[in-house]
Coordinates of C-alpha atoms in Angstrom, one line a residue:
X1 CA -26.2 15.1 12.6
X2 CA -25.5 18.6 13.9
X3 CA -22.1 18.8 15.7
X4 CA -21.5 15.2 14.8
X5 CA -17.8 15.8 14.0
X6 CA -17.1 16.8 17.6
X7 CA -18.2 13.3 18.7
X8 CA -16.3 11.4 16.1
X9 CA -12.8 9.9 16.3
X10 CA -10.4 8.3 13.9
X11 CA -9.2 5.0 15.2
X12 CA -5.7 5.7 13.9
X13 CA -4.2 6.3 17.3
X14 CA -4.6 2.6 18.1
X15 CA -3.5 1.6 14.7
X16 CA -0.3 3.7 14.9
X17 CA 0.5 2.5 18.4
X18 CA 0.2 -1.1 17.3
X19 CA 2.1 -0.6 14.1
X20 CA 4.8 1.8 15.1
X21 CA 6.6 -1.4 16.1
X22 CA 6.9 -2.2 12.4
X23 CA 9.3 0.7 12.0
X24 CA 12.0 -0.8 14.2
X25 CA 15.6 -0.4 12.9
X26 CA 18.9 -1.9 13.6
X27 CA 21.3 0.7 15.0
X28 CA 24.0 2.7 13.3
X29 CA 26.6 5.5 13.3
X30 CA 25.6 9.0 12.2
X31 CA 26.0 8.6 8.4
X32 CA 26.4 5.7 5.9
X33 CA 29.9 4.8 5.0
X34 CA 30.5 5.3 1.3
X35 CA 33.2 2.6 1.5
X36 CA 30.5 0.1 2.3
X37 CA 29.5 0.0 -1.4
X38 CA 28.3 -3.6 -1.7
X39 CA 26.9 -6.1 0.7
X40 CA 29.2 -8.8 1.9
X41 CA 29.2 -12.1 0.3
X42 CA 26.9 -14.6 2.0
X43 CA 28.8 -16.2 4.9
X44 CA 28.6 -19.7 6.3
X45 CA 26.7 -20.0 9.6
X46 CA 30.0 -20.6 11.4
X47 CA 31.4 -17.2 10.2
X48 CA 28.4 -15.1 11.2
X49 CA 29.0 -12.1 13.5
X50 CA 27.3 -12.1 16.9
X51 CA 24.6 -9.5 17.7
X52 CA 26.9 -7.6 20.0
X53 CA 29.4 -7.0 17.2
X54 CA 26.8 -5.6 14.8
X55 CA 24.3 -3.3 16.5
X56 CA 24.7 0.1 18.1
X57 CA 22.3 2.7 19.6
X58 CA 20.4 5.0 17.3
X59 CA 17.6 7.5 16.9
X60 CA 14.7 7.6 14.4
X61 CA 12.1 10.1 13.1
X62 CA 8.8 8.7 11.8
X63 CA 6.3 10.4 9.5
X64 CA 2.9 9.5 7.9
X65 CA 2.3 11.1 4.5
X66 CA 4.7 13.8 5.5
X67 CA 3.1 14.4 8.9
X68 CA 5.5 14.0 11.9
X69 CA 4.3 11.0 14.0
X70 CA 7.0 10.4 16.6
X71 CA 10.5 9.3 17.6
X72 CA 12.3 6.1 18.5
X73 CA 15.4 5.5 20.5
X74 CA 17.0 2.1 20.7
X75 CA 19.9 0.7 22.7
X76 CA 21.6 -2.7 22.9
X77 CA 23.1 -4.1 26.1
X78 CA 24.7 -7.4 27.2
X79 CA 22.8 -9.5 29.7
X80 CA 24.4 -9.7 33.1
X81 CA 23.4 -13.3 33.4
X82 CA 25.1 -14.4 30.1
X83 CA 27.7 -12.6 28.0
X84 CA 26.2 -14.3 24.8
X85 CA 22.7 -12.8 25.4
X86 CA 21.5 -9.3 24.7
X87 CA 18.7 -6.9 25.4
X88 CA 17.3 -4.6 22.7
X89 CA 15.5 -1.8 24.4
X90 CA 13.3 0.6 22.4
X91 CA 11.2 3.6 23.4
X92 CA 8.7 4.9 20.8
X93 CA 6.9 8.2 21.5
X94 CA 3.9 8.9 19.3
X95 CA 2.4 12.3 18.8
X96 CA -0.7 12.9 16.7
X97 CA -3.1 15.9 16.0
X98 CA -6.7 14.8 15.5
X99 CA -9.2 17.6 14.6
X100 CA -7.0 20.1 16.4
X101 CA -6.4 18.0 19.6
X102 CA -2.9 16.6 20.2
X103 CA -2.8 13.1 21.7
X104 CA 0.3 11.2 22.7
X105 CA 1.3 7.5 23.2
X106 CA 4.4 5.8 24.4
X107 CA 5.6 2.2 23.7
X108 CA 8.4 0.8 25.8
X109 CA 9.7 -2.5 24.4
X110 CA 12.5 -4.9 25.4
X111 CA 13.5 -8.0 23.5
X112 CA 15.9 -10.6 25.1
X113 CA 17.9 -12.3 22.4
X114 CA 20.6 -14.8 22.0
X115 CA 23.8 -14.1 20.0
X116 CA 22.1 -15.0 16.7
X117 CA 19.1 -12.7 17.3
X118 CA 16.7 -15.5 18.3
X119 CA 13.9 -14.3 20.7
X120 CA 14.1 -15.7 24.2
X121 CA 11.6 -13.4 25.9
X122 CA 10.1 -9.9 25.7
X123 CA 8.2 -7.2 27.5
X124 CA 6.0 -4.5 25.8
X125 CA 4.3 -1.6 27.7
X126 CA 1.9 0.3 25.6
X127 CA 0.3 3.5 27.0
X128 CA -2.3 5.5 24.9
X129 CA -3.6 8.1 27.3
X130 CA -4.7 5.8 30.1
X131 CA -3.3 2.9 32.2
X132 CA -0.8 1.0 30.1
X133 CA -1.3 -2.5 28.7
X134 CA 1.6 -4.8 29.5
X135 CA 2.6 -7.7 27.3
X136 CA 5.1 -10.3 28.5
X137 CA 6.3 -13.4 26.6
X138 CA 8.9 -16.2 27.1
X139 CA 10.0 -19.2 25.2
X140 CA 9.3 -22.5 26.8
X141 CA 10.4 -25.4 24.5
X142 CA 8.1 -25.6 21.5
X143 CA 5.7 -23.0 23.0
X144 CA 5.9 -19.3 23.4
X145 CA 3.8 -18.2 26.5
X146 CA 2.4 -14.7 26.5
X147 CA 0.4 -12.7 29.0
X148 CA -1.4 -9.4 28.6
X149 CA -2.4 -7.3 31.6
X150 CA -4.3 -4.0 32.2
X151 CA -6.5 -2.7 35.0
X152 CA -6.0 -5.9 37.0
X153 CA -7.2 -8.1 34.1
X154 CA -4.7 -10.7 32.8
X155 CA -5.0 -13.0 29.8
X156 CA -2.8 -15.9 29.0
X157 CA -1.9 -17.1 25.5
X158 CA 0.1 -20.2 24.4
X159 CA 1.6 -19.9 20.9
X160 CA 3.1 -23.0 19.2
X161 CA 6.4 -22.1 17.6
X162 CA 6.4 -23.0 13.9
X163 CA 10.2 -23.4 13.8
X164 CA 13.3 -23.4 16.0
X165 CA 14.8 -20.1 15.0
X166 CA 12.7 -16.9 15.1
X167 CA 13.1 -13.3 16.1
X168 CA 11.0 -10.7 17.9
X169 CA 9.9 -7.2 16.9
X170 CA 13.4 -6.4 15.5
X171 CA 14.1 -9.6 13.7
X172 CA 14.3 -8.0 10.3
X173 CA 16.9 -5.5 11.5
X174 CA 19.1 -7.9 13.3
X175 CA 19.0 -10.4 10.4
X176 CA 20.2 -7.7 8.0
X177 CA 23.0 -6.6 10.3
X178 CA 24.1 -10.1 11.1
X179 CA 24.0 -11.2 7.5
X180 CA 23.4 -8.4 4.9
X181 CA 21.7 -9.3 1.7
X182 CA 23.8 -9.6 -1.5
X183 CA 22.4 -7.8 -4.5
X184 CA 19.4 -9.8 -6.0
X185 CA 19.5 -12.2 -3.0
X186 CA 16.2 -13.4 -1.5
X187 CA 15.6 -14.6 2.0
X188 CA 12.7 -15.4 4.3
X189 CA 12.7 -15.0 8.1
X190 CA 10.1 -15.6 10.9
X191 CA 9.3 -13.2 13.7
X192 CA 6.8 -12.9 16.5
X193 CA 4.8 -9.7 16.4
X194 CA 4.2 -8.8 20.0
X195 CA 1.3 -6.3 19.5
X196 CA -0.8 -8.9 17.5
X197 CA 0.5 -12.1 19.2
X198 CA 1.0 -13.7 15.8
X199 CA 3.8 -15.2 13.8
X200 CA 4.8 -13.2 10.7
X201 CA 6.8 -14.5 7.7
X202 CA 8.9 -11.8 6.1
X203 CA 10.1 -12.2 2.5
X204 CA 13.2 -10.1 1.6
X205 CA 14.8 -9.3 -1.8
X206 CA 17.7 -6.9 -2.5
X207 CA 16.6 -5.5 -5.8
X208 CA 18.8 -2.5 -6.7
X209 CA 21.4 0.1 -5.7
X210 CA 20.1 3.7 -5.6
X211 CA 21.5 7.1 -4.8
X212 CA 19.3 7.8 -1.8
X213 CA 18.6 11.1 0.0
X214 CA 18.7 10.7 3.8
X215 CA 17.6 13.1 6.5
X216 CA 20.8 15.1 6.7
X217 CA 20.3 16.2 3.1
X218 CA 23.1 14.1 1.6
X219 CA 22.8 11.3 -1.0
X220 CA 24.5 8.0 -0.5
X221 CA 24.5 4.7 -2.6
X222 CA 22.2 2.5 -0.7
X223 CA 20.7 -0.9 -1.5
X224 CA 16.9 -1.1 -1.9
X225 CA 15.4 -4.1 -0.2
X226 CA 11.8 -5.0 -0.8
X227 CA 10.0 -6.7 2.0
X228 CA 6.6 -8.5 2.2
X229 CA 5.1 -9.6 5.5
X230 CA 2.4 -12.2 5.9
X231 CA 0.7 -13.4 9.0
X232 CA 0.8 -17.2 9.5
X233 CA -2.6 -18.9 10.1
X234 CA -4.4 -15.5 10.3
X235 CA -8.1 -15.1 10.8
X236 CA -8.5 -12.0 8.8
X237 CA -7.8 -13.6 5.4
X238 CA -5.9 -10.6 4.2
X239 CA -3.3 -11.5 1.6
X240 CA -0.6 -9.2 2.9
X241 CA 0.2 -7.6 6.3
X242 CA 2.4 -4.9 4.8
X243 CA 4.9 -4.2 2.1
X244 CA 8.0 -2.1 2.7
X245 CA 10.9 -0.7 0.9
X246 CA 14.2 -0.5 2.9
X247 CA 17.3 1.4 1.9
X248 CA 20.4 -0.2 3.5
X249 CA 24.1 0.4 3.5
X250 CA 26.6 -2.4 2.7
X251 CA 26.6 -3.6 6.3
X252 CA 22.9 -4.0 6.4
X253 CA 22.0 -0.8 8.4
X254 CA 18.6 0.6 7.4
X255 CA 18.7 4.4 6.7
X256 CA 15.2 4.9 5.3
X257 CA 12.1 2.8 5.5
X258 CA 8.7 3.3 3.6
X259 CA 5.7 1.1 4.4
X260 CA 2.3 0.5 2.7
X261 CA 0.7 1.0 6.1
X262 CA -0.6 4.5 6.7
X263 CA 2.0 6.0 4.3
X264 CA 4.6 5.6 7.0
X265 CA 8.2 6.6 6.3
X266 CA 11.1 6.6 8.8
X267 CA 14.6 8.0 8.8
X268 CA 17.6 7.1 10.9
X269 CA 19.2 10.3 12.3
X270 CA 22.0 11.4 14.6
X271 CA 21.1 12.7 18.1
X272 CA 22.1 16.2 17.1
X273 CA 19.8 16.1 14.0
X274 CA 17.0 14.7 16.1
X275 CA 17.3 17.5 18.7
X276 CA 17.5 20.1 16.0
X277 CA 14.3 18.7 14.4
X278 CA 12.4 18.6 17.7
X279 CA 13.4 22.1 18.7
X280 CA 12.5 23.4 15.2
X281 CA 9.3 23.3 13.2
X282 CA 9.0 19.4 13.3
X283 CA 8.2 19.4 9.6
X284 CA 9.6 17.1 6.9
X285 CA 12.5 19.0 5.2
X286 CA 11.6 20.4 1.8
X287 CA 14.5 18.5 0.2
X288 CA 13.0 15.2 1.1
X289 CA 10.4 13.8 -1.3
X290 CA 6.8 13.5 0.0
X291 CA 5.7 9.8 0.4
X292 CA 3.8 8.5 -2.5
X293 CA 0.0 8.6 -2.1
X294 CA 0.0 11.8 -0.1
X295 CA -3.3 13.7 -0.5
X296 CA -3.4 16.7 -2.8
X297 CA -6.9 18.0 -2.0
X298 CA -7.1 21.2 0.1
X299 CA -7.1 20.6 3.9
X300 CA -8.0 23.0 6.6
X301 CA -4.9 21.8 8.6
X302 CA -2.5 19.6 6.5
X303 CA -0.7 18.6 9.7
X304 CA -3.8 17.1 11.2
X305 CA -3.8 13.4 11.0
X306 CA -7.6 13.0 11.0
X307 CA -8.0 15.7 8.3
X308 CA -5.3 14.2 6.2
X309 CA -6.8 10.6 6.2
X310 CA -10.5 11.4 5.9
X311 CA -11.9 10.0 2.6
X312 CA -13.7 12.5 0.3
X313 CA -17.0 11.4 -1.1
X314 CA -18.3 12.1 -4.6
X315 CA -22.0 12.0 -5.5
X316 CA -23.9 10.4 -8.3
X317 CA -27.2 11.7 -6.8
X318 CA -28.0 14.3 -4.1
X319 CA -27.4 13.3 -0.5
X320 CA -30.4 13.3 1.8
X321 CA -31.0 16.3 4.0
X322 CA -31.3 14.1 7.1
X323 CA -29.3 10.8 7.3
X324 CA -31.2 9.7 10.4
X325 CA -34.3 9.5 8.2
X326 CA -32.5 7.6 5.4
X327 CA -33.4 3.9 5.1
X328 CA -30.9 2.7 2.6
X329 CA -27.7 3.9 0.8
X330 CA -25.3 2.5 -1.8
X331 CA -21.7 3.3 -2.2
X332 CA -18.9 2.4 -4.7
X333 CA -15.5 1.9 -3.0
X334 CA -12.4 1.8 -5.2
X335 CA -8.7 1.7 -4.8
X336 CA -7.2 5.1 -5.4
X337 CA -3.7 3.8 -5.0
X338 CA -2.4 2.6 -8.4
X339 CA 0.1 0.3 -6.7
X340 CA -2.6 -1.6 -4.7
X341 CA -2.7 -5.2 -5.9
X342 CA -4.7 -6.9 -3.2
X343 CA -8.4 -7.8 -3.9
X344 CA -10.4 -5.0 -2.3
X345 CA -13.2 -7.4 -1.4
X346 CA -10.9 -8.9 1.2
X347 CA -11.2 -5.7 3.3
X348 CA -14.9 -5.3 3.7
X349 CA -17.4 -7.7 5.3
X350 CA -21.1 -8.2 4.8
X351 CA -23.4 -8.1 7.8
X352 CA -27.1 -8.1 8.6
X353 CA -27.3 -4.4 7.5
X354 CA -24.5 -4.3 4.9
X355 CA -24.2 -6.1 1.6
X356 CA -20.9 -6.2 -0.1
X357 CA -20.7 -7.1 -3.8
X358 CA -17.5 -7.4 -5.7
X359 CA -17.3 -5.5 -9.0
X360 CA -13.7 -6.4 -9.8
X361 CA -10.5 -6.7 -7.8
X362 CA -10.2 -2.9 -7.5
X363 CA -13.9 -1.9 -6.7
X364 CA -16.9 -2.9 -4.6
X365 CA -20.6 -2.1 -4.4
X366 CA -21.6 -1.6 -0.8
X367 CA -25.3 -1.3 0.2
X368 CA -26.1 -0.3 3.7
X369 CA -29.4 -0.2 5.7
X370 CA -30.7 1.6 8.7
X371 CA -30.5 -0.9 11.6
X372 CA -34.2 -0.4 12.4
X373 CA -35.0 -2.0 9.0
X374 CA -35.3 -5.6 7.9
X375 CA -31.9 -7.2 7.7
X376 CA -30.4 -8.3 4.4
X377 CA -30.6 -11.9 3.4
X378 CA -26.9 -12.6 2.9
X379 CA -24.8 -15.7 2.8
X380 CA -21.5 -15.9 4.6
X381 CA -19.9 -13.0 6.4
X382 CA -20.5 -12.0 10.0
X383 CA -24.3 -11.9 9.5
X384 CA -24.5 -15.7 9.7
X385 CA -21.8 -16.2 12.4
X386 CA -23.2 -17.1 15.8
X387 CA -21.6 -15.6 18.9
X388 CA -18.4 -17.0 20.3
X389 CA -17.1 -17.2 23.8
X390 CA -15.0 -14.1 23.4
X391 CA -18.1 -12.0 22.6
X392 CA -19.2 -12.5 26.2
X393 CA -15.8 -12.7 28.1
X394 CA -13.9 -10.0 29.9
X395 CA -10.5 -9.0 28.4
X396 CA -7.9 -6.3 28.8
X397 CA -9.9 -3.6 27.1
X398 CA -13.5 -4.7 27.9
X399 CA -13.6 -5.5 31.7
X400 CA -17.3 -6.7 31.9
X401 CA -16.6 -8.4 35.2
X402 CA -15.5 -5.1 36.9
X403 CA -17.7 -4.2 39.9
X404 CA -18.3 -0.6 38.7
X405 CA -19.2 -1.8 35.2
X406 CA -21.7 -4.4 36.6
X407 CA -23.3 -1.8 38.8
X408 CA -23.7 0.7 35.9
X409 CA -25.1 -1.9 33.5
X410 CA -27.7 -3.0 36.1
X411 CA -28.6 0.7 36.7
X412 CA -29.0 1.4 33.0
X413 CA -31.4 -1.6 32.4
X414 CA -33.5 -1.4 35.6
X415 CA -36.5 -3.8 35.2
X416 CA -36.0 -4.2 31.4
X417 CA -36.0 -7.7 30.0
X418 CA -35.1 -8.8 26.5
X419 CA -31.8 -8.2 24.7
X420 CA -33.2 -5.7 22.2
X421 CA -34.6 -3.4 24.9
X422 CA -31.5 -3.7 27.0
X423 CA -29.2 -3.1 24.0
X424 CA -30.9 0.2 23.2
X425 CA -31.1 1.3 26.9
X426 CA -27.4 0.5 27.4
X427 CA -26.4 2.5 24.2
X428 CA -28.3 5.6 25.3
X429 CA -26.9 5.2 28.8
X430 CA -23.3 5.0 27.5
X431 CA -23.8 8.0 25.3
X432 CA -25.1 10.1 28.2
X433 CA -22.7 8.7 30.8
X434 CA -19.6 9.8 28.8
X435 CA -20.1 13.5 29.4
X436 CA -16.7 14.8 28.2
X437 CA -16.5 14.2 24.4
X438 CA -12.8 14.6 23.8
X439 CA -10.0 13.4 21.5
X440 CA -7.4 13.8 24.2
X441 CA -7.5 10.1 25.3
X442 CA -5.8 7.8 22.9
X443 CA -7.3 4.4 23.7
X444 CA -8.3 3.6 27.2
X445 CA -10.1 0.6 28.7
X446 CA -13.8 0.3 29.7
X447 CA -12.9 0.2 33.4
X448 CA -11.1 3.5 33.1
X449 CA -14.1 5.1 31.3
X450 CA -16.4 3.9 34.1
X451 CA -14.2 5.9 36.6
X452 CA -13.5 8.9 34.3
X453 CA -16.3 9.3 31.7
X454 CA -14.4 11.0 28.9
X455 CA -13.3 10.0 25.4
X456 CA -14.2 9.6 21.8
X457 CA -15.6 6.6 19.7
X458 CA -13.1 4.1 21.0
X459 CA -14.0 4.8 24.6
X460 CA -17.7 4.7 23.8
X461 CA -17.3 1.4 22.0
X462 CA -15.3 -0.5 24.7
X463 CA -17.5 0.9 27.5
X464 CA -20.7 -0.1 25.7
X465 CA -19.3 -3.5 25.0
X466 CA -18.5 -4.0 28.7
X467 CA -21.9 -2.9 29.8
X468 CA -23.6 -5.3 27.3
X469 CA -21.5 -8.2 28.2
X470 CA -22.2 -7.6 31.9
X471 CA -25.8 -8.2 30.9
X472 CA -24.9 -11.4 29.1
X473 CA -25.4 -9.8 25.6
X474 CA -22.8 -11.0 23.1
X475 CA -21.1 -7.8 21.8
X476 CA -18.3 -6.9 19.4
X477 CA -16.5 -3.8 18.3
X478 CA -16.9 -2.8 14.7
X479 CA -14.3 -0.9 12.7
X480 CA -15.2 1.2 9.6
X481 CA -16.0 4.6 8.2
X482 CA -18.9 7.0 8.8
X483 CA -20.0 9.8 6.5
X484 CA -19.9 13.3 7.9
X485 CA -22.2 15.8 5.9
X486 CA -20.4 18.8 7.5
X487 CA -17.3 18.3 5.3
X488 CA -18.6 15.7 2.8
X489 CA -16.0 13.1 3.9
X490 CA -15.9 9.7 5.6
X491 CA -13.9 9.4 8.7
X492 CA -12.5 6.3 10.5
X493 CA -14.8 5.3 13.3
X494 CA -15.7 2.4 15.6
X495 CA -19.1 1.4 17.0
X496 CA -20.7 -1.9 18.3
X497 CA -22.8 -4.8 17.2
X498 CA -24.8 -6.9 19.7
X499 CA -26.4 -10.3 19.0
X500 CA -30.2 -10.0 19.8
X501 CA -33.1 -12.3 19.3
X502 CA -35.4 -11.9 16.3
X503 CA -38.3 -14.0 15.0
X504 CA -35.8 -15.5 12.6
X505 CA -33.5 -16.6 15.5
X506 CA -31.2 -13.7 16.1
X507 CA -28.8 -11.3 14.3
X508 CA -26.0 -8.9 14.9
X509 CA -27.6 -5.4 15.5
X510 CA -25.4 -2.3 14.9
X511 CA -25.4 0.3 17.7
X512 CA -23.4 3.5 18.0
X513 CA -23.1 5.0 21.5
X514 CA -20.9 7.9 20.2
X515 CA -23.8 9.3 18.1
X516 CA -26.9 7.7 19.6
X517 CA -28.4 10.9 20.9
X518 CA -27.7 12.8 17.7
X519 CA -28.8 10.3 15.2
X520 CA -31.6 8.2 16.8
X521 CA -33.4 8.2 20.1
X522 CA -33.9 4.4 19.8
X523 CA -30.1 4.0 19.3
X524 CA -30.4 2.7 15.7
X525 CA -27.6 3.2 13.2
X526 CA -28.3 5.0 9.9
X527 CA -26.8 3.8 6.6
X528 CA -24.0 6.3 6.6
X529 CA -21.8 3.7 8.4
X530 CA -19.5 1.6 6.2
X531 CA -18.4 -1.5 8.1
X532 CA -15.0 -3.1 7.5
X533 CA -15.0 -5.9 10.1
X534 CA -15.5 -6.6 13.8
X535 CA -14.0 -8.6 16.7
X536 CA -14.3 -9.3 20.4
X537 CA -11.4 -6.9 20.9
X538 CA -9.4 -9.3 23.0
X539 CA -5.7 -8.6 23.3
X540 CA -5.0 -11.4 20.8
X541 CA -7.4 -10.0 18.2
X542 CA -7.5 -6.2 18.6
X543 CA -4.5 -5.3 16.5
X544 CA -5.3 -7.9 13.9
X545 CA -8.8 -6.4 13.6
X546 CA -7.3 -3.0 12.8
X547 CA -5.1 -4.3 10.0
X548 CA -7.6 -3.8 7.2
X549 CA -8.1 -0.2 8.2
X550 CA -4.4 0.4 8.3
X551 CA -4.0 -1.1 4.8
X552 CA -6.9 1.1 3.5
X553 CA -6.0 4.5 5.0
X554 CA -5.1 7.0 2.3
X555 CA -5.7 4.4 -0.5
X556 CA -9.4 4.4 -1.3
X557 CA -12.0 6.6 -2.8
X558 CA -15.8 6.5 -2.2
X559 CA -18.8 7.4 -4.4
X560 CA -22.3 7.7 -3.1
X561 CA -24.7 6.2 -5.6
X562 CA -27.9 6.8 -3.8
X563 CA -29.4 7.5 -0.3
X564 CA -33.1 7.2 0.2

């Protein structure tokens, strides 16, 4: 496992790019108005303000466990075609340090709304170090039609609308500005999440009035609104998408926002304060409280996102000197976050080489096997799920029909026949083909990797998936954690699983192109990999698949029981 860390990557750049949209705010003047002491009384529908009367342009600063993550700038403008329709335009710029390398991403988003904040159409352009992925959607009667496009590949999605009135990425903010919550009032709204292509139900409750410190160092009486978001008809089975606390003034403007995802906290700021922050040290001011759950263990670089969110491992028995020779390992995974209430077993899945056993709602026993060993006999979970169409199809990240990808896949396999032999050959080929192991690329597509062979685990995973699907081998991308002996921590990682024939009929075999040369010449995966879930990584599933990771980051602890 020598030099393993240089080849690893946290998947959090993709998570943050997908979920930075959750930190979208209504707009506001520079400071809360102390005269706006209480929310207005609930108004009849006929007396509601229009969107143009309630929203202004504004700037925001976003942090994750006290580490600066990026900025947002939002503007509202009237439509030229109709004076009763509006465009909310938002530019989010993400900046993250991972093991010493800075990587950036930008999200340009535009929602087209009617005067009541209902979504008419949207466009989202997401760039993470390569060619951007473009999402477009428009309302057509009872259906919302969405297309995603990258590197010439376009996918179409038709989403049935569950009700007549719904918002887009900024529905929560426009709802609070159009109709602020009264103290102790509860409300539910529906919005379309553009990065996951799912409907999200948001439950709101105004629970208290608090003297709240904002980014200018002053305290103001703000209303604390608790929010719980749930995906409708989701595949992941997770009980909650995210929980948030919002601090609002009496007119429904949000001044501070704290989320369960990645320890994210955001503040509304004036343009002068934003410019001063960006030209200064870019650190959270000392007078602001650190977000709850921030790590207290010593870090070589506290501003490094990957360092900050690695999971320390404690030992009940000595770890093996060579993990590549280890056949089986067992871990205990526990919530370290005292406020976590979800069943931890909902976040980890069993597979052919991983057995997950629930101890209680807050802890699991996870047994892993080297993928060259006999698979576990398990019931349920992905180990017993046969391949689906999406496991063979091209999509916006995995362009297995690309001419260059097809040529490389055929070159790698030569005269080989049989899925197992081809799977191993393709894994070794992908590992050697990506000659530049770098964190500088955020999340690029397989077609881009074929033309510029550089990247970390995400590039290895989408490239290998494309090669395998080009050879008609069903392949998924796996999300999880991998133990790194160098610093005795587990880091967030992605690899692949391919469906190969066995005497028993076939199973999903784990393969890791990022580390195949270092860990195993036959491309097998040792038991230091902890799987969370997997998917075909289509545009409609990628962000959903990353949800469990986003909910676990910074909130779990791991104990190694044995490794033999």
